[in-house]
Short mmCIF file of C-alpha atoms and ligand atoms in Angstrom, two decimals:
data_model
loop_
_atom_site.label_atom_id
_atom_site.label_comp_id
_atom_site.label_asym_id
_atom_site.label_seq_id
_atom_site.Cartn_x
_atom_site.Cartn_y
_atom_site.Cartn_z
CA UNK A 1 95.85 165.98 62.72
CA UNK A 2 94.11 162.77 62.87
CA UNK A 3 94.84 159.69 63.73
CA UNK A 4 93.81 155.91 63.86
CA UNK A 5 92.51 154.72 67.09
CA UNK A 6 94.84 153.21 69.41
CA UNK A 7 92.47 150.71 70.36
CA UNK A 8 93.90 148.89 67.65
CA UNK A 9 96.62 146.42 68.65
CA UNK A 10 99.08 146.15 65.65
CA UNK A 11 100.51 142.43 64.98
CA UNK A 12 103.31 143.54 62.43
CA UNK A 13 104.44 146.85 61.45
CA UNK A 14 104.26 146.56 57.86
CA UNK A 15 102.63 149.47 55.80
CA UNK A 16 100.90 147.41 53.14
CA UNK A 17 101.04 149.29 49.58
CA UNK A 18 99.94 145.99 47.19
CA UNK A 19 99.13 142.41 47.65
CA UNK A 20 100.27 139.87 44.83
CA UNK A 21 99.12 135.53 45.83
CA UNK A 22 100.46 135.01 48.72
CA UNK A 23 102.69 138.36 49.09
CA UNK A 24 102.42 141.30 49.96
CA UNK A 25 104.57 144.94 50.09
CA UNK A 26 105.23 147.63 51.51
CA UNK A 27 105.93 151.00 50.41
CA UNK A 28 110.02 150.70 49.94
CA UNK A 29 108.98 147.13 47.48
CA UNK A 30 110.14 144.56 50.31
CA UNK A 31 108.44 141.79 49.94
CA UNK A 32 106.48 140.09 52.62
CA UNK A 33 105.39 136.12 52.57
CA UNK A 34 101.97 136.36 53.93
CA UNK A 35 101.03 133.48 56.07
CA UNK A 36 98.14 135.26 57.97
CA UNK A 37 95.76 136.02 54.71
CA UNK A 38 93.71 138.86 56.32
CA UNK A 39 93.14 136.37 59.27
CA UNK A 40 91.75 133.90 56.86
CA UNK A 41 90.23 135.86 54.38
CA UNK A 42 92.17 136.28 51.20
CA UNK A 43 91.30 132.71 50.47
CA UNK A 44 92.90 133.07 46.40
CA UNK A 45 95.55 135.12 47.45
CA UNK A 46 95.65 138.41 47.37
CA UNK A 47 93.92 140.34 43.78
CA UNK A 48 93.43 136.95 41.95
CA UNK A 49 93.53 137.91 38.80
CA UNK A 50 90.13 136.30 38.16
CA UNK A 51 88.42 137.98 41.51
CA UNK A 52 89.50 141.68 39.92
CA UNK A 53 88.21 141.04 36.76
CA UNK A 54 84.66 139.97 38.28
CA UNK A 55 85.12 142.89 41.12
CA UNK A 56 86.12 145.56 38.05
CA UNK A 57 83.52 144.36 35.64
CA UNK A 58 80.48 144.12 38.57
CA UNK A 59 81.42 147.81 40.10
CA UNK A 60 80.91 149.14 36.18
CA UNK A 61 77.18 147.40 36.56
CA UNK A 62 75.91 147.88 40.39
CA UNK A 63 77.50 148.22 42.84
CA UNK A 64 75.03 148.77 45.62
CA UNK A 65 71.37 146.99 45.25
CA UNK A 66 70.03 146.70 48.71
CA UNK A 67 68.85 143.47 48.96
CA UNK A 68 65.57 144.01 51.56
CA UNK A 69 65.09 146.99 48.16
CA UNK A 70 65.79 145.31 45.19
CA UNK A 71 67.01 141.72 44.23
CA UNK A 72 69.87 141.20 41.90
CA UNK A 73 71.77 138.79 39.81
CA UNK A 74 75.23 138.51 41.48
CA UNK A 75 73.18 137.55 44.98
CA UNK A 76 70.91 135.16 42.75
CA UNK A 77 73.54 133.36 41.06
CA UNK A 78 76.07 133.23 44.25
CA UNK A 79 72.85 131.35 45.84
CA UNK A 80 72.32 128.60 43.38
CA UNK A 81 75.97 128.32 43.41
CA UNK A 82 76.64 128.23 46.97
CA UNK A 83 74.29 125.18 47.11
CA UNK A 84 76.71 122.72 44.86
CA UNK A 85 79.03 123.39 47.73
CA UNK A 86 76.79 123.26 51.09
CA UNK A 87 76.01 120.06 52.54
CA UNK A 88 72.20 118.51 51.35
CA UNK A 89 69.33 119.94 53.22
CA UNK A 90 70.91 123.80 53.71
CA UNK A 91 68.87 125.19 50.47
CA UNK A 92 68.12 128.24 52.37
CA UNK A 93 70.33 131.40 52.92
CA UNK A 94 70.64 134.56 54.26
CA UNK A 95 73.46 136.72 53.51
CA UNK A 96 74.66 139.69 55.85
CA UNK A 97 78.59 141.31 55.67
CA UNK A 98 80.63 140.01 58.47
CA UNK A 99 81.29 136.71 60.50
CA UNK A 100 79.48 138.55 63.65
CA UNK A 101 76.76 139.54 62.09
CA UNK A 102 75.79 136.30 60.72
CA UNK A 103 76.40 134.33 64.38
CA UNK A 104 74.21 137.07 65.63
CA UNK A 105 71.78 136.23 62.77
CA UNK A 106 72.22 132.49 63.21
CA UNK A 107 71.19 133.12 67.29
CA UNK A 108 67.98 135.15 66.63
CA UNK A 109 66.87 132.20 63.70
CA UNK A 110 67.93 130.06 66.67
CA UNK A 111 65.51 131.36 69.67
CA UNK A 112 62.40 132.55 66.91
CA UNK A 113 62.43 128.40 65.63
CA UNK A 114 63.06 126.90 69.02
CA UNK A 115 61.15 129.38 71.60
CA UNK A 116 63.87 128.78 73.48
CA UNK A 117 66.27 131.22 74.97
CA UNK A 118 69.69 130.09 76.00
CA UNK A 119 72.70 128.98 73.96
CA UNK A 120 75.40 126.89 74.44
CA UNK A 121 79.37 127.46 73.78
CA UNK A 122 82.17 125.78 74.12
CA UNK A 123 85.22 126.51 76.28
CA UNK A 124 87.86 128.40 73.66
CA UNK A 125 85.32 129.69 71.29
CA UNK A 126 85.37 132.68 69.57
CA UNK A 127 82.04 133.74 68.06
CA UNK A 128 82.47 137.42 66.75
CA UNK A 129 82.81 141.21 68.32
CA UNK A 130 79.41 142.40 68.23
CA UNK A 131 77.16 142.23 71.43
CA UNK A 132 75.90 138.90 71.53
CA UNK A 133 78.60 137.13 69.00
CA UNK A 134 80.89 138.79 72.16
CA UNK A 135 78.40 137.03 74.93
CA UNK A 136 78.93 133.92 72.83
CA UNK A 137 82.37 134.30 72.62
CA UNK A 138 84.76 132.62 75.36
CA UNK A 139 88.75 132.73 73.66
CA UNK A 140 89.36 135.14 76.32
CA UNK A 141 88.31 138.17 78.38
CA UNK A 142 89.96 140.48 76.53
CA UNK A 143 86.81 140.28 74.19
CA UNK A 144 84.48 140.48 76.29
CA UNK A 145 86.04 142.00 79.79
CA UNK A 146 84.77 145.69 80.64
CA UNK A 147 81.86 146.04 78.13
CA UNK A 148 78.85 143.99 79.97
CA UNK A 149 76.78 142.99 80.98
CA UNK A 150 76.47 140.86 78.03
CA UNK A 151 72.88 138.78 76.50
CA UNK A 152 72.12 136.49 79.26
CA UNK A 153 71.72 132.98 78.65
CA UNK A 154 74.85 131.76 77.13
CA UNK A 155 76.39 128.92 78.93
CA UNK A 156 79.93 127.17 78.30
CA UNK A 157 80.67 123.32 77.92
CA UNK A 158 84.09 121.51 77.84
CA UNK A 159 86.07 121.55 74.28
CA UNK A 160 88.16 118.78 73.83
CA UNK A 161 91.18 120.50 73.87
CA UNK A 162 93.60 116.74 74.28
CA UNK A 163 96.74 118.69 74.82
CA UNK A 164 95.83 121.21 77.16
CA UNK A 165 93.76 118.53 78.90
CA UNK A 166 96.92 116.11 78.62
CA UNK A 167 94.35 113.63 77.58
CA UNK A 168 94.46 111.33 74.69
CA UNK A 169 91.65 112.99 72.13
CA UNK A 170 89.40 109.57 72.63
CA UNK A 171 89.82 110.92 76.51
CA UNK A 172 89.03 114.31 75.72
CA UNK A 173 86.02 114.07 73.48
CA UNK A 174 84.32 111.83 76.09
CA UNK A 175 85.51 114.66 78.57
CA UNK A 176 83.69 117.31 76.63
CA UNK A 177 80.48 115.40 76.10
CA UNK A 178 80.29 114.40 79.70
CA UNK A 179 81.01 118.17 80.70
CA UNK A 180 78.12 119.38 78.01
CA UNK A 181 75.74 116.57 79.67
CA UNK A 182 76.55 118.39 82.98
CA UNK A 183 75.71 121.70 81.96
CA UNK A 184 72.60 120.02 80.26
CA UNK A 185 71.40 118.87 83.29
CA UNK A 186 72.67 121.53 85.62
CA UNK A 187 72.92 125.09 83.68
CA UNK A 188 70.61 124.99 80.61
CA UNK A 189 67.87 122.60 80.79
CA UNK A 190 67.34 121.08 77.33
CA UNK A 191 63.56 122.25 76.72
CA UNK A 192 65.55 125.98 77.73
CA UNK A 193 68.30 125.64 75.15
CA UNK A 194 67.50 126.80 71.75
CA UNK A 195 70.80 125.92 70.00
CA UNK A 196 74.75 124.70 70.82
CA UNK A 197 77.31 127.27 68.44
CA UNK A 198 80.80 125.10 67.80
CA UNK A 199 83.86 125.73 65.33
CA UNK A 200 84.81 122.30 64.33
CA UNK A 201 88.62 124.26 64.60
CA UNK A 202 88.72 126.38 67.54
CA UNK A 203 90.12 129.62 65.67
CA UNK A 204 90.86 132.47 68.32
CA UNK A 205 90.97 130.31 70.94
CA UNK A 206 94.11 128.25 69.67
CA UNK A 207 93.78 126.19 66.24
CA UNK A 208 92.38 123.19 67.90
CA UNK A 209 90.41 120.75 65.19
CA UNK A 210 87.61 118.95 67.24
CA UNK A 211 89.03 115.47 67.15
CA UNK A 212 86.94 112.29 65.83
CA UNK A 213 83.63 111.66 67.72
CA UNK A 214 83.11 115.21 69.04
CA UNK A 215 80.99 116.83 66.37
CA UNK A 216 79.07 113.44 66.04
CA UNK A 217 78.50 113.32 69.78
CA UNK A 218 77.00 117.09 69.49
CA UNK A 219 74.74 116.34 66.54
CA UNK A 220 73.28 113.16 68.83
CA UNK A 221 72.56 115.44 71.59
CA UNK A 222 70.79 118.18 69.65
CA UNK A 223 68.58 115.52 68.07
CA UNK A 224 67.68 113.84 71.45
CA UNK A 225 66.78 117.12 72.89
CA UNK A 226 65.39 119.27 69.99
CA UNK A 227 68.79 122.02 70.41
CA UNK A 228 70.20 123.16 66.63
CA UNK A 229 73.18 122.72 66.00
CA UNK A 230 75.29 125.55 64.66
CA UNK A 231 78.55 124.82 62.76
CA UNK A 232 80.53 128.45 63.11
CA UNK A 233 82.41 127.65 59.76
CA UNK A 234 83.49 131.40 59.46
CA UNK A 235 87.56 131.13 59.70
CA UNK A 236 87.62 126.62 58.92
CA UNK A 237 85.25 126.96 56.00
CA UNK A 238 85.98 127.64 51.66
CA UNK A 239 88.13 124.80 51.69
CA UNK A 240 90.84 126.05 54.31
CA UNK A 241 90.98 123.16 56.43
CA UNK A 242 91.50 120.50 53.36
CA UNK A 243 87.59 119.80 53.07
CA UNK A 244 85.36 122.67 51.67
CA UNK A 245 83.93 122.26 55.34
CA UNK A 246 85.60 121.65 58.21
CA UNK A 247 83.03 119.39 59.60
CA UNK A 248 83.56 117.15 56.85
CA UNK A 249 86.48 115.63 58.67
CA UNK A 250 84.06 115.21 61.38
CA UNK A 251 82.08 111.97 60.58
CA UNK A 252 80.23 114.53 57.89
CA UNK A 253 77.99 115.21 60.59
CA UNK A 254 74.93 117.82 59.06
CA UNK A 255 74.53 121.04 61.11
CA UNK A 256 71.39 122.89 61.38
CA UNK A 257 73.08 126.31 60.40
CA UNK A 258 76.28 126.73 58.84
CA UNK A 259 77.83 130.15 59.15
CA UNK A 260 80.15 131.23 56.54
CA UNK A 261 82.24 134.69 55.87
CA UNK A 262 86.52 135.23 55.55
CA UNK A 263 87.35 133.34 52.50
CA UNK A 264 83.97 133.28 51.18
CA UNK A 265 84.22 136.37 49.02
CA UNK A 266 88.47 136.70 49.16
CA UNK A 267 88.83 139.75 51.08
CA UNK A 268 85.50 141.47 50.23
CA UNK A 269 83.02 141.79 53.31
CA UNK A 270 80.36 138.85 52.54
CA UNK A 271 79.18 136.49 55.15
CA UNK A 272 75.83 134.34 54.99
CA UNK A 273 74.11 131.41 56.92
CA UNK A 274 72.83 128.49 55.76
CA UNK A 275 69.69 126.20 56.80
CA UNK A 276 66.86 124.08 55.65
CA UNK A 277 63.71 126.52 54.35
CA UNK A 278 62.19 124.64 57.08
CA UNK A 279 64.07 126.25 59.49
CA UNK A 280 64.54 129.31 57.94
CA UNK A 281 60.81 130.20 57.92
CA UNK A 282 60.37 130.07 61.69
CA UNK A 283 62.29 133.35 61.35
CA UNK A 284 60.08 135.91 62.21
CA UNK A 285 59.59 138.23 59.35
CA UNK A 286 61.40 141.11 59.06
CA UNK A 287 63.85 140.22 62.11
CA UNK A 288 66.61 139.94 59.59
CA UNK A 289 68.48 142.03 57.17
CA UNK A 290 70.88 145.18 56.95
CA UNK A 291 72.08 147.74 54.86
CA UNK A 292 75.06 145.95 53.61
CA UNK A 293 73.91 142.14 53.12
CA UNK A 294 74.66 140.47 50.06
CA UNK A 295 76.46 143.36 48.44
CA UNK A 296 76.73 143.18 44.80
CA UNK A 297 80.57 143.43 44.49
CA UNK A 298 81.13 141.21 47.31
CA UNK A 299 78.82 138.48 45.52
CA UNK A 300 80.49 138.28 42.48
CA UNK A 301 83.85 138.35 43.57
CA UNK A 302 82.11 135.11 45.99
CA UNK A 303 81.65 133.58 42.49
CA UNK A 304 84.33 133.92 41.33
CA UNK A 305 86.50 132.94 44.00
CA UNK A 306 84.12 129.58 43.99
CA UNK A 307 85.60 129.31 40.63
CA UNK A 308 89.17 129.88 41.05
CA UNK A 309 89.21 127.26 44.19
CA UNK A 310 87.12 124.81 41.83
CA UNK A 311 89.29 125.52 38.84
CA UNK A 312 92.55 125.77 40.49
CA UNK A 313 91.72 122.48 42.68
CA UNK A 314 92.43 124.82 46.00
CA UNK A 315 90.68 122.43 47.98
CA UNK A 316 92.86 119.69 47.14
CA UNK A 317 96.12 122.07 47.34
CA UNK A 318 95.07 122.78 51.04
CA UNK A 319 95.17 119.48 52.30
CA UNK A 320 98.58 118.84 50.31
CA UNK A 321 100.35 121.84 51.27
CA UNK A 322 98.72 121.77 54.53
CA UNK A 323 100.63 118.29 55.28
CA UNK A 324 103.73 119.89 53.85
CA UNK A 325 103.84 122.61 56.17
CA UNK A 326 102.78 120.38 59.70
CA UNK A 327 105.56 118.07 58.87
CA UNK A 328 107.85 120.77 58.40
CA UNK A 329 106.79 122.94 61.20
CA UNK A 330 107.10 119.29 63.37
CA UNK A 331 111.07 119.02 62.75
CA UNK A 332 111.36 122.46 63.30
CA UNK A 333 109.56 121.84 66.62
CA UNK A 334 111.95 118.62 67.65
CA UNK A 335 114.82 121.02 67.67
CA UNK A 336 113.24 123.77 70.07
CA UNK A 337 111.50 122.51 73.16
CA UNK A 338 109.14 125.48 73.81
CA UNK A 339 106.97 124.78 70.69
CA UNK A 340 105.43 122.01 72.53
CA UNK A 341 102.65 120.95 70.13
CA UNK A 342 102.50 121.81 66.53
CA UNK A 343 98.53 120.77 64.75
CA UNK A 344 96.17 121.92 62.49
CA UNK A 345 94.08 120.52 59.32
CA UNK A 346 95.08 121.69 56.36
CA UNK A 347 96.40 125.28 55.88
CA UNK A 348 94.85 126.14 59.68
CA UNK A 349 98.25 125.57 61.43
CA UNK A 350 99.00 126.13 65.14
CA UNK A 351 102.45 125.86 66.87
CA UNK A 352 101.81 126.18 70.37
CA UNK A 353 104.72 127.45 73.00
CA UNK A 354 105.00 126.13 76.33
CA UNK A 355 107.15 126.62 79.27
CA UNK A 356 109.27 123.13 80.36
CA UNK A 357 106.61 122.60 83.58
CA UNK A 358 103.48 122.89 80.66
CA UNK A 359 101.97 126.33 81.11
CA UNK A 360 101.49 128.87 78.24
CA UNK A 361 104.46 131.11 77.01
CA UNK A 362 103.45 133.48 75.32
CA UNK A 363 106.18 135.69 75.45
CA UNK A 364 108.11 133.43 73.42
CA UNK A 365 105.68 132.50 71.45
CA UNK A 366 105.30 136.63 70.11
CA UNK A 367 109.37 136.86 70.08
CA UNK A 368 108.90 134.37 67.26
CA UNK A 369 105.97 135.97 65.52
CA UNK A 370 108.06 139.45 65.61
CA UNK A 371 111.74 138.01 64.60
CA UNK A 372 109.41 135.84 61.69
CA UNK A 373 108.36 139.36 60.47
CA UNK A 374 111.31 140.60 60.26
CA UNK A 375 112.53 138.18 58.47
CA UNK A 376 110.04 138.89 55.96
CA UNK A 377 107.47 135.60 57.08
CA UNK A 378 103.84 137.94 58.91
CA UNK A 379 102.07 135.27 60.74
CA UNK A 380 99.51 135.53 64.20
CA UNK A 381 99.13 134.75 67.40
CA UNK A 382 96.40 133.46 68.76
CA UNK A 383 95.02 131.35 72.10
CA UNK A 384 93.62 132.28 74.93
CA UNK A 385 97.02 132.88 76.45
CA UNK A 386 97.89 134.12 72.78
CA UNK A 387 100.77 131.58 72.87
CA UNK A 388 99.99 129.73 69.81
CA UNK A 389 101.65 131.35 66.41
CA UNK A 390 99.05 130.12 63.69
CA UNK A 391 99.88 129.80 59.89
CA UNK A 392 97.11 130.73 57.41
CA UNK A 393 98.59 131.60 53.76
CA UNK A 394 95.70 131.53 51.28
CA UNK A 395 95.26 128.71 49.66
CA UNK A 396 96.93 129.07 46.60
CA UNK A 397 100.16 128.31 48.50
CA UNK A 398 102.96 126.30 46.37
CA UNK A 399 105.00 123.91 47.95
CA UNK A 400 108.12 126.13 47.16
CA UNK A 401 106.41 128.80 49.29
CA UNK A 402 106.28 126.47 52.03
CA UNK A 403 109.60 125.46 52.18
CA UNK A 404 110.48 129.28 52.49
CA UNK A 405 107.71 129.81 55.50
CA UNK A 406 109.44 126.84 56.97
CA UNK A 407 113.24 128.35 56.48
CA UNK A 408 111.95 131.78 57.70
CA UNK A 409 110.47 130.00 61.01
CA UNK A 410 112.51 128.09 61.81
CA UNK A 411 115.80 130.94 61.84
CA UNK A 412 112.91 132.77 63.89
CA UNK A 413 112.49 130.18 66.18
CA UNK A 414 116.14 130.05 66.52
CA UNK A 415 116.62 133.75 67.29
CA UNK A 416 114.35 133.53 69.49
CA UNK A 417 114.90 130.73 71.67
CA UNK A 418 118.22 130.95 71.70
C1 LIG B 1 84.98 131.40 63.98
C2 LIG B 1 84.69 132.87 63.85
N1 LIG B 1 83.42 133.30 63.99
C3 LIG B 1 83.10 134.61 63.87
C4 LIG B 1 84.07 135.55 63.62
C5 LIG B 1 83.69 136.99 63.52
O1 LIG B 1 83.83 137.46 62.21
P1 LIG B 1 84.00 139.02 61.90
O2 LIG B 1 85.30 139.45 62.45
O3 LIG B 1 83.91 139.09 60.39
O4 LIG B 1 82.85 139.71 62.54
C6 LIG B 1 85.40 135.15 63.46
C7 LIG B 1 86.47 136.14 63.21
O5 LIG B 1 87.64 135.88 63.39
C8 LIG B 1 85.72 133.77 63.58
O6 LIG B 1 86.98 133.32 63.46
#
């Protein structure tokens, strides 16, 4: 008999049978709160009523038109669409199925329009599985350790991680632009350095928003010395964090290339980036595309999830319920000491657990994510130390379902730390 690949770590042991908003359940009918969304994805919840009705009637029509084949409406329409949501300038996109595949697609646009090889990350990012989204990549070894050597050419600057730092985030975003002037002038010489790739929230690497200044300070450096900027907006982006971007917190700084996938298209695989036609066109012909890009079903359930969070003001619910749970999860936090620092922006939530002397504790840290699902809350882990339990429900989160997270965590966090 067959069997699924062990190489698959399991975060909860729940048997999934339906998904309903924010729940889902398993085979016996328990009911689950889901405050991990797919890892980010099922941005309405899960089967929005309005996503399956686009999904059923679109899968009756085409489902597959290769898009390097044939051209069709659903990709057409999602592309006018998508450009009443993307900042001014990015008219120009290219649409591929997952977040990796799109950073990887982002990096080759990057070194055909620049001539330039190398790329900088930051310390704490996580940029995708594939090949070079994995050389990119710097959350932790365990995505990258054992399967090099890696693309050359990738080097890492300082993110201003304040409370890891212990550094007041004014402290800490200076800190990080000194450290990327460093490795500017010491690693990857400006005239070598085709683009910088930053999450405005580091995701994997520990739900850390880039605090005021930083994204600014990046966008004055790639003008000055002719780099791109890349905003990796896969897991902050379809109005997750509060904004529809992330980077619109951040001084509305304009990237280069935006990279978008997870919530885009609510749990169908859909992922695209976005730049100027400028920019686009230095792309050498015929280095992009796949089988896969753009699908038809995927694109108009995209539409219609742009509809749902325009209709259903998700954006807006986000940032509300978003406060809602941070101030919770902060009392919860005053009564146990190893949840040392509870942040996020808007429903991207991070309570990170620390030993008394400071250092990462995990182990406590996935005693609370088990005893949470088996009390019925599923949430993540994530960090480079994977001590930081993240929240993510989808954002169609009521403030009723909130309160409950917040009960189930915080008996969890009481089991646990007991
Ligand atoms: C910021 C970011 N970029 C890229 C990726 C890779 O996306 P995918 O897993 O769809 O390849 C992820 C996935 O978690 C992500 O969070």
């Amino acid at each position: 008999m067959s069997q699924l690949s062990p190489v698959l770590k399991q975060a909860t042991p729940v048997v999934a049978t339906r998904g309903e908003g924010i729940h889902l359940f398993d085979a016996d009918g328990r009911r689950y709160l889901d405050f991990t969304s797919g890892v980010g994805v099922t941005s309405t919840g899960h089967c929005h009523p309005r996503v399956v009705e686009a999904v059923q009637r679109q899968v009756g029509r085409l489902i597959h038109g290769q898009y390097t084949t044939v051209l069709h409406e659903p990709l057409l329409t999602l592309t006018e669409r998508l450009g009443e949501v993307l900042p001014d300038g990015l008219d120009s996109l290219f649409y591929a199925a997952s977040g990796s595949e799109a950073v990887e697609a982002a990096l080759r646009l990057a070194r055909h329009a620049t001539g330039r090889p190398n790329a900088i990350v930051f310390d704490g990012s996580f940029h995708g599985r594939t090949m070079g989204a994995a050389a990119l990549t710097t959350a932790g070894t365990r995505f990258r350790a054992g399967i090099g050597p890696l693309i050359p050419g990738i080097a890492v600057a300082p993110f201003p991680y304040a409370f890891r730092l212990g550094m007041s985030e004014e402290a800490a975003v200076e800190y990080a632009l000194r450290g990327l002037d460093h490795v500017l002038a010491t690693v990857s010489a400006p005239g070598e350095t085709a683009a910088m790739f930053v999450e405005p929230v580091l995701g994997e690497g520990g739900y850390v928003p880039a605090p005021a200044g930083f994204v600014a300070g990046l966008r004055e450096r790639a003008d000055r010395h002719g780099i791109l900027l890349v905003l990796d907006e896969v897991q902050t982006g379809f109005g997750r964090t509060g904004r529809f971007w992330a980077h619109q917190h951040n001084d509305d700084v304009v990237p280069d290339v935006l990279i978008t996938a997870k919530g885009l298209a609510s749990g169908f695989p859909l992922s695209a980036i976005a730049a100027p036609t400028a920019l686009m066109r230095k792309a050498w012909p015929g280095s992009q595309g796949g089988t896969y890009g753009g699908n038809a079903v995927a694109c108009a359930a995209a539409l219609a999830t742009l509809d749902v969070i325009r209709d259903e003001r998700l954006v807006e619910n986000a940032a509300e319920q978003g406060r809602r749970l941070v101030d919770g999860l902060r009392k919860v936090a005053a009564g146990a000491p190893a949840i040392a620092d509870v942040r996020g922006l808007g429903l991207m939530v991070g309570n990170e657990f620390c030993h008394p002397d400071g250092s990462p504790d995990p182990a406590t840290a996935q005693r609370a994510q088990r005893a949470a699902a088996d009390l019925g809350l599923l949430l993540l882990t994530c960090g480079t130390y994977l001590n930081v339990v993240r929240m993510i429900p989808a954002l169609v989160v009521t403030a009723e379902q909130i309160d409950e997270s917040l009960a189930l965590w915080s008996k969890a966090v009481a089991v646990t730390t007991d």
